[in-house]
Coordinates of C-alpha atoms in Angstrom, one line a residue:
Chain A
X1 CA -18.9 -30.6 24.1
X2 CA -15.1 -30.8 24.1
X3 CA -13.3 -27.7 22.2
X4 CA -9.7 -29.0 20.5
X5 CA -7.4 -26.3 18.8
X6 CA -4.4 -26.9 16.5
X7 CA -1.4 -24.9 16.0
X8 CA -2.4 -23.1 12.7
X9 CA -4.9 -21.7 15.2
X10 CA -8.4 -23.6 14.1
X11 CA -10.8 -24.5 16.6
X12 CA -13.1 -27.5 16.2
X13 CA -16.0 -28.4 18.9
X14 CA -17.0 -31.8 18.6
X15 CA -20.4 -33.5 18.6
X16 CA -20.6 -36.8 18.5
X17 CA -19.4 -37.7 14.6
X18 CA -19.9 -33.8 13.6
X19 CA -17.1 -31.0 14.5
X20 CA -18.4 -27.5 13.5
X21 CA -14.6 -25.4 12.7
X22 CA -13.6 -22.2 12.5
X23 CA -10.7 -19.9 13.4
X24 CA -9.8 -18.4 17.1
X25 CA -9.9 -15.0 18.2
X26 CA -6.5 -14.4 18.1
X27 CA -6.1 -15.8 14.5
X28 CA -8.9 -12.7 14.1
X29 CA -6.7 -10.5 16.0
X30 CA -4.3 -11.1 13.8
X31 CA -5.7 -11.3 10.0
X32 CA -8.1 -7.8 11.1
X33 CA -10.5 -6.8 9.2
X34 CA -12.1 -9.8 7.0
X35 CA -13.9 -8.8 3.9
X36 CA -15.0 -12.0 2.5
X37 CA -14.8 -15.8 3.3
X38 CA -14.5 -19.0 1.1
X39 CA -16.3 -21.9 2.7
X40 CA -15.9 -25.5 1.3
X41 CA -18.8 -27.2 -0.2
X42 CA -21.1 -30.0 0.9
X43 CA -19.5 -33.1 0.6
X44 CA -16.0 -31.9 -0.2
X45 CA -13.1 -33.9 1.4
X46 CA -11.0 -32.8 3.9
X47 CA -7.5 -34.7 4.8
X48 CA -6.0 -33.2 8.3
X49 CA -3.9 -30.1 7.7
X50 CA -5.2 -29.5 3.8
X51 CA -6.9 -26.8 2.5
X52 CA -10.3 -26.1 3.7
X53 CA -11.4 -22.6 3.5
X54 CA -9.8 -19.0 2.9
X55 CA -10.3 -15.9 4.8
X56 CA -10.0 -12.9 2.9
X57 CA -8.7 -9.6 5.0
X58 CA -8.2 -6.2 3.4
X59 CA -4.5 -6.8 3.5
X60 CA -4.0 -10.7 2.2
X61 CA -5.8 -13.9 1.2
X62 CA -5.2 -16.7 4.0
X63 CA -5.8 -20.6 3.8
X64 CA -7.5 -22.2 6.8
X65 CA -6.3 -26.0 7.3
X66 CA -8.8 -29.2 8.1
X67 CA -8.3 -29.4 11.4
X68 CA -8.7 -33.4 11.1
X69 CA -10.0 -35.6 8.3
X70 CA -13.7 -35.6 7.0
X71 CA -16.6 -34.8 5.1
X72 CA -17.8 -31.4 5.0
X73 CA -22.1 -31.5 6.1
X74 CA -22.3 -27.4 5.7
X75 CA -20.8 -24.3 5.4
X76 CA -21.7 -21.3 7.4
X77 CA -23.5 -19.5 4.8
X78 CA -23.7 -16.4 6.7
X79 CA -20.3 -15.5 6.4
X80 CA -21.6 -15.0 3.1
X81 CA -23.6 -11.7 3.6
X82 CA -21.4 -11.0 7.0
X83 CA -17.9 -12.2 6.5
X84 CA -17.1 -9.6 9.4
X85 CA -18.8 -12.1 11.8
X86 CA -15.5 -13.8 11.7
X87 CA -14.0 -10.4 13.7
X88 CA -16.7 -10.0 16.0
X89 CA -17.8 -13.7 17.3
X90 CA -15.0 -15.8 15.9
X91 CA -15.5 -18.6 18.4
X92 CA -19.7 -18.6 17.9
X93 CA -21.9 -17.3 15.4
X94 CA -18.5 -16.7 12.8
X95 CA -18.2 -20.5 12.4
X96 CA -16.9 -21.9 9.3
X97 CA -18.2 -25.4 8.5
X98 CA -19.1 -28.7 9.8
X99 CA -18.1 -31.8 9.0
X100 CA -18.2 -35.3 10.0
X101 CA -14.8 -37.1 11.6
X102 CA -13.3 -40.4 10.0
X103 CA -11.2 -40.5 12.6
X104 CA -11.4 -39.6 15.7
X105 CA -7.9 -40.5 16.6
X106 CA -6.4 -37.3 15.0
X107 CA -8.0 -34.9 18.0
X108 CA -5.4 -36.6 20.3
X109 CA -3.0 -34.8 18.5
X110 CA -4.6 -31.3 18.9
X111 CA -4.6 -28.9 21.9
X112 CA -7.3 -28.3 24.8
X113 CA -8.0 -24.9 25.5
X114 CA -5.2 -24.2 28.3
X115 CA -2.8 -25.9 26.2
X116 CA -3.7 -23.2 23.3
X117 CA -3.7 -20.7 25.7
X118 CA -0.1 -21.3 26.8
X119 CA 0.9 -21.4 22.8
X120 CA -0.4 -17.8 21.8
X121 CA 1.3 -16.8 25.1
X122 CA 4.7 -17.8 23.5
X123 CA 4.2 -16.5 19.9
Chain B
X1 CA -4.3 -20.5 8.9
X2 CA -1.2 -19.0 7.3
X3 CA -1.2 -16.2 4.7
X4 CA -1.1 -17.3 1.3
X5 CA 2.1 -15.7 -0.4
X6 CA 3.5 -14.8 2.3
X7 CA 7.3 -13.5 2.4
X8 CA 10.0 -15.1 4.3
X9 CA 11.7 -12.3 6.3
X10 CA 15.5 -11.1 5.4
X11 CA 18.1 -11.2 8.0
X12 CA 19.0 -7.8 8.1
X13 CA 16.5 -6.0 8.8
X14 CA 17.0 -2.0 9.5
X15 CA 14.7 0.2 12.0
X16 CA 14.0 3.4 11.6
X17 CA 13.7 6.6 13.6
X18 CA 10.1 6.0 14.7
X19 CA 11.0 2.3 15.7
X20 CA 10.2 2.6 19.2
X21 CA 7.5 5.0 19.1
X22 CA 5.7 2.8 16.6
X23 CA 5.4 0.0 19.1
X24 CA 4.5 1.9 21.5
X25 CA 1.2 2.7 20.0
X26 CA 0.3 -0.8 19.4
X27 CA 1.5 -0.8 15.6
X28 CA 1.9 -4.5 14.1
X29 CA 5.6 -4.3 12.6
X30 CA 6.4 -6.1 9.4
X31 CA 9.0 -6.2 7.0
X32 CA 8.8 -3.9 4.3
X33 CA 11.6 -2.1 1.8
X34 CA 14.2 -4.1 4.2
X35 CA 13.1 -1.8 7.4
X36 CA 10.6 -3.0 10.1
X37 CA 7.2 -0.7 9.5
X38 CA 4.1 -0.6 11.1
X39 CA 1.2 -2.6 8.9
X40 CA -1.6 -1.0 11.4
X41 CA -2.4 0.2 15.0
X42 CA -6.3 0.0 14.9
X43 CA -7.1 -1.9 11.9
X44 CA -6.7 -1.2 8.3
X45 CA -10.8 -0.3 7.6
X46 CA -10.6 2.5 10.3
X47 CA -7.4 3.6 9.7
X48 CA -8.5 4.6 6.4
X49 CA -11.8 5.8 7.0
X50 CA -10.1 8.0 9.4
X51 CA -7.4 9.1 7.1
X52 CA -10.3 10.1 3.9
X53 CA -12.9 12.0 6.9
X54 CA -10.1 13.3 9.4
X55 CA -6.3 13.1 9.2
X56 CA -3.7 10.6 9.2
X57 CA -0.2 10.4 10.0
X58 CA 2.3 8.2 7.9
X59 CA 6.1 7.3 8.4
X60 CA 7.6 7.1 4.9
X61 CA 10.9 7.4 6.3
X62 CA 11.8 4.0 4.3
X63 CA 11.7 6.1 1.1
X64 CA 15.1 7.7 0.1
X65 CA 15.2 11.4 0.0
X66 CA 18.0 12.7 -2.1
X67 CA 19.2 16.1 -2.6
X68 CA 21.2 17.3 -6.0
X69 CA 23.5 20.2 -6.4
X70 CA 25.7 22.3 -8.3
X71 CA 25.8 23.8 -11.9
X72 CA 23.2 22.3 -14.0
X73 CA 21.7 19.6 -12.2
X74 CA 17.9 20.2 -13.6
X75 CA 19.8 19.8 -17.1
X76 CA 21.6 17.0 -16.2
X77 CA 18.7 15.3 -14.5
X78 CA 16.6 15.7 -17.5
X79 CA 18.7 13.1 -19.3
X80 CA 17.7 10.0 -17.2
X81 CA 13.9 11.4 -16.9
X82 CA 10.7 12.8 -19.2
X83 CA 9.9 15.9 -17.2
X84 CA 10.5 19.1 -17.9
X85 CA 13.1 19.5 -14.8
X86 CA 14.7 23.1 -15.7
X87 CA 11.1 25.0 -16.0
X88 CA 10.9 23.7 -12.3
X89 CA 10.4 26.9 -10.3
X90 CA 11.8 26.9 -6.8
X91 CA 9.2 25.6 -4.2
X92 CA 7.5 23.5 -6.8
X93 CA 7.8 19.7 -7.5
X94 CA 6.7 17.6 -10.0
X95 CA 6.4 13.7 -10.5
X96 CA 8.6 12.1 -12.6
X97 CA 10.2 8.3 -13.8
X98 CA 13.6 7.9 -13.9
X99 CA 14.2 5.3 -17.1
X100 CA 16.3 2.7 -18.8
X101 CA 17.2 3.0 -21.4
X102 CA 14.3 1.1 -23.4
X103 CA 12.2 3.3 -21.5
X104 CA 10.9 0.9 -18.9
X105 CA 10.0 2.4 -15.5
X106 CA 13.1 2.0 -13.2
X107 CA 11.4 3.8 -10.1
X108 CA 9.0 6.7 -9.9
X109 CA 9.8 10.1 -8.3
X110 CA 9.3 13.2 -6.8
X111 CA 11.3 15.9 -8.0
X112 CA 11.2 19.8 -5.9
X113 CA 13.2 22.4 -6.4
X114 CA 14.2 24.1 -3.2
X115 CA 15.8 27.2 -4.2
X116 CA 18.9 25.5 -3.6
X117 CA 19.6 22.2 -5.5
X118 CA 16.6 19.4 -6.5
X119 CA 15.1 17.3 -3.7
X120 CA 14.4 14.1 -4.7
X121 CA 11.9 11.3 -2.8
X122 CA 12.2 8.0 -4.1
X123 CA 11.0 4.4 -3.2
X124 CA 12.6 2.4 -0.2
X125 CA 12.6 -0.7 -2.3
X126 CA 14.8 0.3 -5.2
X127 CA 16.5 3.6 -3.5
X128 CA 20.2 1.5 -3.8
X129 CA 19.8 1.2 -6.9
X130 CA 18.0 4.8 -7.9
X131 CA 21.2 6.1 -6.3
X132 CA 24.1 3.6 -8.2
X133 CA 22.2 4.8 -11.3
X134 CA 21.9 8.6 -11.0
X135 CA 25.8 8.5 -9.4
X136 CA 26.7 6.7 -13.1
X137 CA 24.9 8.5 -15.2
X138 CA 24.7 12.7 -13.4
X139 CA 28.5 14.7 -14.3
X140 CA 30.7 14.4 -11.3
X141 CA 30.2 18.0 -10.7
X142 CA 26.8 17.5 -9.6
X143 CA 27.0 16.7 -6.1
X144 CA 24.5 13.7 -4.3
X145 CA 23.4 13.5 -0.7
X146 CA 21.4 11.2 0.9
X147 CA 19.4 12.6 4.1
X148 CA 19.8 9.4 6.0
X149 CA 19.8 11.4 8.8
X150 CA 16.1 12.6 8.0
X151 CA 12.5 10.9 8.6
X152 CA 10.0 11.6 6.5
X153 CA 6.4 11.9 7.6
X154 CA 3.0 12.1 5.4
X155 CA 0.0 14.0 7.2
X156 CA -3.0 13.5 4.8
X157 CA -6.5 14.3 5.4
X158 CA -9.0 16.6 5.1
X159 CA -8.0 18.0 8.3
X160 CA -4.0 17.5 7.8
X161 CA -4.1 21.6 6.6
X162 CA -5.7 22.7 10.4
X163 CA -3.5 20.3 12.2
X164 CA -0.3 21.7 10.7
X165 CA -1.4 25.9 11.7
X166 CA -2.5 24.3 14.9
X167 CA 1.2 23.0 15.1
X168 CA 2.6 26.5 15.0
X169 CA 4.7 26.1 11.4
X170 CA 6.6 29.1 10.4
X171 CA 8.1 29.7 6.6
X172 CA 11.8 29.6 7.4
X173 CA 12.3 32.5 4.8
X174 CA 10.0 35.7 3.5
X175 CA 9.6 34.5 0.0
X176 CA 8.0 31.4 1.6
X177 CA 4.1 30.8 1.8
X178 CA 2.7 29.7 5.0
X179 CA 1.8 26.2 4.9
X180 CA -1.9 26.7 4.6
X181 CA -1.6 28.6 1.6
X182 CA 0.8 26.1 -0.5
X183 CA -1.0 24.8 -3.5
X184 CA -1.0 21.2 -4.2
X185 CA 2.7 20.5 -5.2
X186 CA 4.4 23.2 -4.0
X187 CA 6.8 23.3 -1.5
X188 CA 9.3 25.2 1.1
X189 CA 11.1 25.4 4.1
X190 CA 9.8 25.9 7.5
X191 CA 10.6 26.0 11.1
X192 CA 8.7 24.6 13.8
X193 CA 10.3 26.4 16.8
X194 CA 14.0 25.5 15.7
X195 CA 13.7 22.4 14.2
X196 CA 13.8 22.8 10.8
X197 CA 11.1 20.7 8.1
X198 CA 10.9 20.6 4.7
X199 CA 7.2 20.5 3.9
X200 CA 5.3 20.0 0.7
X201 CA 1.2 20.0 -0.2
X202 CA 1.5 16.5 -1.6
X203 CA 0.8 12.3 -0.9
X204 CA 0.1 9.3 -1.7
X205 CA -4.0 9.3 -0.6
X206 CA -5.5 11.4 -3.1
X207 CA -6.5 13.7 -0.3
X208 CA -5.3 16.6 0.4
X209 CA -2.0 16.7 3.1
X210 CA 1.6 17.2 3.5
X211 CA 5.0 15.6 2.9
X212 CA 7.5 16.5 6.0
X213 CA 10.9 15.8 6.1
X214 CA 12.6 16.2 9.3
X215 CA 15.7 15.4 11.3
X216 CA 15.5 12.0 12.7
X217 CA 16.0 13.1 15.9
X218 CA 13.4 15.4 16.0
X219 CA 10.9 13.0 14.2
X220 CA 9.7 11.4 17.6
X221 CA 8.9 15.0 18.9
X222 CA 6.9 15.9 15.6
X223 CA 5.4 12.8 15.7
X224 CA 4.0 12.9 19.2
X225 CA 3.2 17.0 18.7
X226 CA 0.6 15.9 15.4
X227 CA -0.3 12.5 17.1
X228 CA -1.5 15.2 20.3
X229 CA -4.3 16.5 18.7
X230 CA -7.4 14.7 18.3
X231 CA -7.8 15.2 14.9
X232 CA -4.7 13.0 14.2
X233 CA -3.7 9.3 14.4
X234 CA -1.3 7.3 13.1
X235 CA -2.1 5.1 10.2
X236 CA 0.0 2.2 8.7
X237 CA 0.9 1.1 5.5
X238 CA -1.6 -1.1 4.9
X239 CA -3.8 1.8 4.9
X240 CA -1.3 4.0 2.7
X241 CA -1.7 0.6 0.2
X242 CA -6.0 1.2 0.4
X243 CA -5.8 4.2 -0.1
X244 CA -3.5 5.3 -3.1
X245 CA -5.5 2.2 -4.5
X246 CA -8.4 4.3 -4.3
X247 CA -6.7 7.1 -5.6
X248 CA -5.3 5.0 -8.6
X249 CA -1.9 5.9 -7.6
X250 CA 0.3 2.5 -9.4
X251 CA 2.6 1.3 -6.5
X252 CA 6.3 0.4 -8.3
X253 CA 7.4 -3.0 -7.8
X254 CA 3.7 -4.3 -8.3
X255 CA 1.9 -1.6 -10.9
X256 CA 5.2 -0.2 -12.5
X257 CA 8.5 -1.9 -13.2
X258 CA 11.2 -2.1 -15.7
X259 CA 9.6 -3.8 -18.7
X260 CA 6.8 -0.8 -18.7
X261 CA 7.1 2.4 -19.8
X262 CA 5.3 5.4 -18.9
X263 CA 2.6 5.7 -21.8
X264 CA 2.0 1.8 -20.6
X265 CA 1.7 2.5 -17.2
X266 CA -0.9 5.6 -17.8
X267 CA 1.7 8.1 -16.8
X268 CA 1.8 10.0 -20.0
X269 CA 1.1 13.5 -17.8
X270 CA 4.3 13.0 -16.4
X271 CA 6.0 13.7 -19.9
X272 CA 6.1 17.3 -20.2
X273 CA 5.6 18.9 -23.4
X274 CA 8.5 20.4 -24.1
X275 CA 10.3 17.1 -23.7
X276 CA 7.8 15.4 -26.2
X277 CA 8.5 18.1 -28.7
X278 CA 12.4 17.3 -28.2
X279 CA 12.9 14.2 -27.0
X280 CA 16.2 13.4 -25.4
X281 CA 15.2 11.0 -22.4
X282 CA 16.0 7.7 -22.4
X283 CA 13.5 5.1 -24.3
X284 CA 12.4 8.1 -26.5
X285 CA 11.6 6.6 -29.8
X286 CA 9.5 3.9 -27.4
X287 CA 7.7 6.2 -25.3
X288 CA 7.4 9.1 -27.6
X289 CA 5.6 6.4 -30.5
X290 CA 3.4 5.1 -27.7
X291 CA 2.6 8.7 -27.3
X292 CA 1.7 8.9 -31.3
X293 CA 0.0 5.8 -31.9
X294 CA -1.2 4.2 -28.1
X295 CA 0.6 1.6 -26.4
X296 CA -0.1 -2.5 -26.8
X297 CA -0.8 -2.5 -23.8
X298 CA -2.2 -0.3 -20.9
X299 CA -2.4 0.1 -16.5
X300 CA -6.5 0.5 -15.9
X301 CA -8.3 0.4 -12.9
X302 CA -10.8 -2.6 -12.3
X303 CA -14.4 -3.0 -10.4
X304 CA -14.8 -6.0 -8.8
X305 CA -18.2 -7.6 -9.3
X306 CA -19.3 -9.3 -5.6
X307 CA -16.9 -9.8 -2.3
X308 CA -14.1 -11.3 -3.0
X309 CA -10.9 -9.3 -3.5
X310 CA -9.1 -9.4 -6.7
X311 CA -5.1 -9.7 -5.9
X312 CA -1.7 -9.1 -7.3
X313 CA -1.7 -11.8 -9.3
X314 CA -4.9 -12.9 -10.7
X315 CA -4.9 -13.5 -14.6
X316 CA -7.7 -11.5 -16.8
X317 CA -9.6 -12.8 -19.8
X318 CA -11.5 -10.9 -22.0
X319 CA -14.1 -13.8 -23.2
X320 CA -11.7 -17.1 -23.4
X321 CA -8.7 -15.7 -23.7
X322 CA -6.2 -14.2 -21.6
X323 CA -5.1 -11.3 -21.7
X324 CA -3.5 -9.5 -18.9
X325 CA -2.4 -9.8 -15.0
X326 CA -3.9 -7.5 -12.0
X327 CA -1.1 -5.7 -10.5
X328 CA -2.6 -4.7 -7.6
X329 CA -6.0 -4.8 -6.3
X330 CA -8.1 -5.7 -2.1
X331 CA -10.5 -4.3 -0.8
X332 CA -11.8 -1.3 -1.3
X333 CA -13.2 0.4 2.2
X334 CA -14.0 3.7 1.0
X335 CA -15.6 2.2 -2.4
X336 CA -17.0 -1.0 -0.2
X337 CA -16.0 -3.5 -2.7
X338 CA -13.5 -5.2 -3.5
X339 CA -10.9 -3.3 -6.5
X340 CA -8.0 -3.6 -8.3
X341 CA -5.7 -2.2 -11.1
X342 CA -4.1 -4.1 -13.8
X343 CA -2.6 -4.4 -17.9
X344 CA -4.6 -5.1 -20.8
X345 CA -4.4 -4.6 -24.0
X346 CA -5.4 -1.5 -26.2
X347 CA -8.7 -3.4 -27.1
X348 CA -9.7 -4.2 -23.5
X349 CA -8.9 -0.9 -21.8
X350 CA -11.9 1.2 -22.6
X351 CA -13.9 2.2 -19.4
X352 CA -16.9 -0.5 -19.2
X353 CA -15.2 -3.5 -20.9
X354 CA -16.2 -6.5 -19.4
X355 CA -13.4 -8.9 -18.4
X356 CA -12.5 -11.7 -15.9
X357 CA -10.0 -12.7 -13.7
X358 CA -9.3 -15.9 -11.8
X359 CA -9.3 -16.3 -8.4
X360 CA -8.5 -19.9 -6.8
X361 CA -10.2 -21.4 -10.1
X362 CA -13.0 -18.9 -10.5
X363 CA -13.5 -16.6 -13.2
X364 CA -14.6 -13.1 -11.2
X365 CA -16.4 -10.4 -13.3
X366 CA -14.8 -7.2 -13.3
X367 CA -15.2 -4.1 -15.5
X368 CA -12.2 -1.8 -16.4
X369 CA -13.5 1.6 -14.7
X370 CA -12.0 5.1 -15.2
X371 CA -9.4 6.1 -12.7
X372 CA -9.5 7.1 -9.6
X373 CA -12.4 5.6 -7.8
X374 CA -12.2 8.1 -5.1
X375 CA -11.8 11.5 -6.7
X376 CA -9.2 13.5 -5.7
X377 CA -8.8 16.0 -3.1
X378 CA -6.1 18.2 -3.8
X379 CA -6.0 21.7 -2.7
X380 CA -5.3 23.4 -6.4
X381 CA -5.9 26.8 -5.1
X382 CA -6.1 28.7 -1.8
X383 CA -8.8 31.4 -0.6
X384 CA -6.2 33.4 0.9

């Protein structure tokens, strides 16, 4: 199941038509402790690089971007009742939702995991 | 994922004396006042959790520190604030406003009297402009350094009383108490071998702790002396933000500013009596019938009903209508839930009223609550 990542540091795994998103470890890193996270709803509509969720730290609200265009299936409702899964499995179990891909085109543009690598490197 | 408000950064940007010595314990620098800070080392949660169970060290050293001198400064100080500034005994401090002349909130204070002229700490943000004022309106005579060449340190914390013995303090003079019997707001001068400090029992936590000012060149010494024992880390300002939140300390720039006076603002105790019975400061007739007959409007602290933080910002209804803004307001990690502060009107500031604010769209219960949420700590009296 090839992983993509995008610049505003999003990862997306892709399944077939479904991508389950969510943020990196590093984007963690760097937000710190998360008190509470906004997931979109079922059936919402994402456009590449709009809003789709917010992550809440103690310090500041942040947006997290669509990562590509699509149709949101779920939202991790665990993040609910744990929004600190985000710090301590960002890249597993701190998911934040799926969604289906209209197209599939747009993950061209996005990085593999050595290429997103090399980009944290250089921040 | 990019931070929602987030502030372009200014060219000039100034470090201070802890610069280095920040980074080298891991801090995450940010812009703040127009000086790089450190935001955190660890993590914002533990660093406050450590700071209310153990003790914490701060750099303040943005703020301005400001000493007055010469014939009748206390007097002369009492025209541009509400306190009672000439009943101030030496090695005792007070908090205070310093106000326009409508009475709105141009920055707030802390005013000591060290024996030797008035030392004043005010905020980083506005300390130009604190400085162009008092120069306008103080008599020439009085004379106004800036102790640029000084860093100021906060050590708060239960345990911020046993790590400053363990340091080795010394009262610089016999009239002076040592540090560990200091009351909360008192102050003096000490020596720690021969660098000289100004310390005071005082912060911005609600626990109890010390202000230090020292030389800058000493600061990395002290620093790494405090930092030494294991009682003691270093905590950053996003902490310092969590924490006087807590304590329902109003932050200026965000809680106070110019268009609110004192009574608004819920800092009537900083208007001493004898100035209410005489007036004299500026914005009197304002601030002294808000006094009389309760302000439109008021600062009150807020519970936040669920998870999600309530921010500078967010506009509160009471039913359909709207009526006020939260001024500051996260979360909460000593409370565990999100809080915030904010102004309503006289009608919707009673403890218990139920209001709303919006976040993103939502309307978020919230209930004005009494201030603080975490009680205070302050050493009022010692055993000794």
């Amino acid at each position: 199941m090839p992983r993509y990542y995008t610049e505003e540091h999003e990862w997306i795994d892709v399944d077939g038509d479904v991508a389950t998103v969510g943020i990196t470890d590093y984007a963690q890193g760097q937000l710190g402790d998360i008190v509470f996270v906004e997931v979109p709803d079922t059936g919402a509509e994402l456009s590449q690089g709009g809003d789709a969720a917010v992550v809440e730290s103690v310090k500041a609200a942040s947006d997290v971007y669509a990562p590509v265009d699509g149709t949101v299936t779920e939202g991790n409702a665990q993040l609910e009742e744990d929004p600190a899964l985000v710090n301590s499995d960002p890249e597993g179990e701190g998911w934040f939702f799926r969604m289906t891909l209209s197209d599939k085109s747009q993950l061209d543009g996005l990085m593999n995991a050595a290429a997103y690598k090399a980009y944290c490197d250089d921040l | 994922m990019s931070e929602i408000g987030e502030i372009d950064e200014e060219a000039a940007i100034e470090t201070l004396p802890l610069d280095a010595w920040h980074r080298a314990r891991g801090a995450r620098m940010v812009e703040f006042a127009g000086y790089h800070m450190p935001i955190q080392y660890d993590g914002i949660m533990a660093e406050h959790l450590w700071t209310r169970d153990s003790a914490g060290l701060f750099d303040v050293s943005h703020m301005g520190q400001l000493v007055l001198s010469g014939e009748g400064a206390a007097e002369a100080l009492e025209a541009l604030v509400p306190g009672d500034i000439s009943a101030l005994k030496p090695g005792r401090m007070r908090y205070s406003l310093l106000l326009a002349d409508d009475g709105g909130i141009l920055d707030d204070l802390m005013i000591t009297n060290t024996g030797r002229g008035l030392y004043l700490v005010v905020n980083g943000a506005v300390k130009w402009d604190d400085i162009a004022h008092l120069r306008e309106h103080l008599p020439d005579e009085i004379e106004m350094n800036l102790l640029d060449d000084h860093a100021l340190l906060a050590l708060q914390g239960p345990k911020a009383v046993e790590a400053l013995v363990a340091l080795g303090v010394a009262p610089e003079f016999a009239d002076i108490l040592p540090v560990d019997r200091l009351v909360f707001m008192q102050a003096g001068a000490y020596l720690w071998g021969d660098v000289r400090l100004g310390i005071s029992r005082s912060g911005y936590t609600g626990e109890d702790g010390f202000e230090i000012s020292v030389p800058a060149e000493q600061a990395e010494a002290l620093a790494d002396a405090l930092c030494a024992l294991e009682t003691v880390k270093p905590i950053g300002l996003g902490a310092r933000d969590s924490l006087r939140l807590e304590a329902g300390l109003p932050l200026y720039g965000h809680d106070l500013d110019e268009a609110i006076d004192p009574v608004e603002g819920d800092l009537s105790f900083a208007i001493s009596k004898r100035r209410r019975e005489e007036g004299g400061f500026p914005g009197a007739a304002r601030i002294l019938g808000h006094l009389a007959d309760g302000s439109p409007r008021k600062r009150v602290g807020l519970s936040v009903e669920g998870k999600l933080p309530v921010r500078e910002g967010a506009k509160l209804f009471d039913g359909n209508r709207e009526v006020g803004i939260v001024t500051s307001g996260g979360f909460a990690p000593s409370v565990g839930a999100p809080i915030a502060m904010g102004y309503v009107p006289r009608g919707s500031a009673a403890p218990g009223t139920a209001l709303a604010a919006e976040v993103r769209g939502k309307r978020i219960p919230v209930t004005v609550a009494a201030l603080p949420f975490v009680p205070h700590r302050y050493v009022r009296k010692t055993g000794a």
